[in-house]
PDB file of C-alpha atoms in Angstrom:
ATOM      1  CA  UNK N  24     100.225  70.875 165.578  1.00 54.00           C
ATOM      2  CA  UNK N  25      99.226  73.852 167.569  1.00 56.00           C
ATOM      3  CA  UNK N  26      97.479  76.824 166.061  1.00 56.00           C
ATOM      4  CA  UNK N  27     100.462  79.169 166.530  1.00 52.00           C
ATOM      5  CA  UNK N  28     102.702  76.731 164.619  1.00 53.00           C
ATOM      6  CA  UNK N  29     100.310  76.819 161.651  1.00 52.00           C
ATOM      7  CA  UNK N  30     100.302  80.604 161.699  1.00 55.00           C
ATOM      8  CA  UNK N  31     104.081  80.820 161.852  1.00 56.00           C
ATOM      9  CA  UNK N  32     104.431  78.396 158.990  1.00 57.00           C
ATOM     10  CA  UNK N  33     101.856  80.353 156.990  1.00 56.00           C
ATOM     11  CA  UNK N  34     103.705  83.612 157.544  1.00 60.00           C
ATOM     12  CA  UNK N  35     106.965  82.005 156.496  1.00 62.00           C
ATOM     13  CA  UNK N  36     105.472  80.688 153.265  1.00 61.00           C
ATOM     14  CA  UNK N  37     103.785  84.029 152.587  1.00 60.00           C
ATOM     15  CA  UNK N  38     107.129  85.780 152.994  1.00 61.00           C
ATOM     16  CA  UNK N  39     108.753  83.427 150.491  1.00 60.00           C
ATOM     17  CA  UNK N  40     106.107  83.683 147.759  1.00 57.00           C
ATOM     18  CA  UNK N  41     106.963  87.202 146.532  1.00 55.00           C
ATOM     19  CA  UNK N  42     110.621  86.189 146.272  1.00 55.00           C
ATOM     20  CA  UNK N  43     109.658  83.229 144.101  1.00 55.00           C
ATOM     21  CA  UNK N  44     107.660  85.439 141.737  1.00 58.00           C
ATOM     22  CA  UNK N  45     110.239  88.197 141.539  1.00 67.00           C
ATOM     23  CA  UNK N  46     111.383  87.400 137.974  1.00 66.00           C
ATOM     24  CA  UNK N  47     109.161  85.685 135.451  1.00 76.00           C
ATOM     25  CA  UNK N  48     111.685  85.616 132.646  1.00 81.00           C
ATOM     26  CA  UNK N  49     110.146  88.450 130.672  1.00 82.00           C
ATOM     27  CA  UNK N  50     112.023  91.526 129.511  1.00 83.00           C
ATOM     28  CA  UNK N  51     113.139  94.046 132.109  1.00 88.00           C
ATOM     29  CA  UNK N  52     111.631  97.527 132.136  1.00 87.00           C
ATOM     30  CA  UNK N  53     114.614  98.935 130.228  1.00 88.00           C
ATOM     31  CA  UNK N  54     114.460  96.146 127.628  1.00 92.00           C
ATOM     32  CA  UNK N  55     110.705  96.622 127.258  1.00 92.00           C
ATOM     33  CA  UNK N  56     111.191 100.301 126.435  1.00 93.00           C
ATOM     34  CA  UNK N  57     113.770  99.389 123.767  1.00 94.00           C
ATOM     35  CA  UNK N  58     111.415  96.798 122.275  1.00 94.00           C
ATOM     36  CA  UNK N  59     108.543  99.291 122.084  1.00 95.00           C
ATOM     37  CA  UNK N  60     110.843 101.847 120.453  1.00 96.00           C
ATOM     38  CA  UNK N  61     111.996  99.284 117.882  1.00 96.00           C
ATOM     39  CA  UNK N  62     108.433  98.189 117.124  1.00 97.00           C
ATOM     40  CA  UNK N  63     107.271 101.787 116.645  1.00 97.00           C
ATOM     41  CA  UNK N  64     110.276 102.548 114.440  1.00 97.00           C
ATOM     42  CA  UNK N  65     109.591  99.583 112.158  1.00 98.00           C
ATOM     43  CA  UNK N  66     105.880 100.436 112.042  1.00 98.00           C
ATOM     44  CA  UNK N  67     106.724 103.969 110.937  1.00 98.00           C
ATOM     45  CA  UNK N  68     109.151 102.625 108.325  1.00 98.00           C
ATOM     46  CA  UNK N  69     106.536 100.298 106.846  1.00 98.00           C
ATOM     47  CA  UNK N  70     103.879 103.033 106.908  1.00 98.00           C
ATOM     48  CA  UNK N  71     106.116 105.491 105.042  1.00 97.00           C
ATOM     49  CA  UNK N  72     107.074 102.862 102.458  1.00 96.00           C
ATOM     50  CA  UNK N  73     103.403 101.982 101.843  1.00 96.00           C
ATOM     51  CA  UNK N  74     102.514 105.658 101.376  1.00 96.00           C
ATOM     52  CA  UNK N  75     105.466 106.304  99.060  1.00 96.00           C
ATOM     53  CA  UNK N  76     104.673 103.219  96.987  1.00 95.00           C
ATOM     54  CA  UNK N  77     100.931 104.044  96.914  1.00 95.00           C
ATOM     55  CA  UNK N  78     101.608 107.564  95.643  1.00 95.00           C
ATOM     56  CA  UNK N  79     103.895 106.202  92.945  1.00 93.00           C
ATOM     57  CA  UNK N  80     106.899 108.161  94.143  1.00 89.00           C
ATOM     58  CA  UNK N  81     109.178 105.155  93.913  1.00 77.00           C
TER      59      UNK N  81
END
């Protein structure tokens, strides 16, 4: 193989790599925001219930 063939092949593979790593199977940005909101909501719920129970209000 000539040197320019190696370079062309390298550029072709380099162009394909980002396309292969485009999606990893994790949540999308919109789904991630919903998950964080749910987690914070449940954390607040548990925190309030612990405080209410600790103060003997329930």
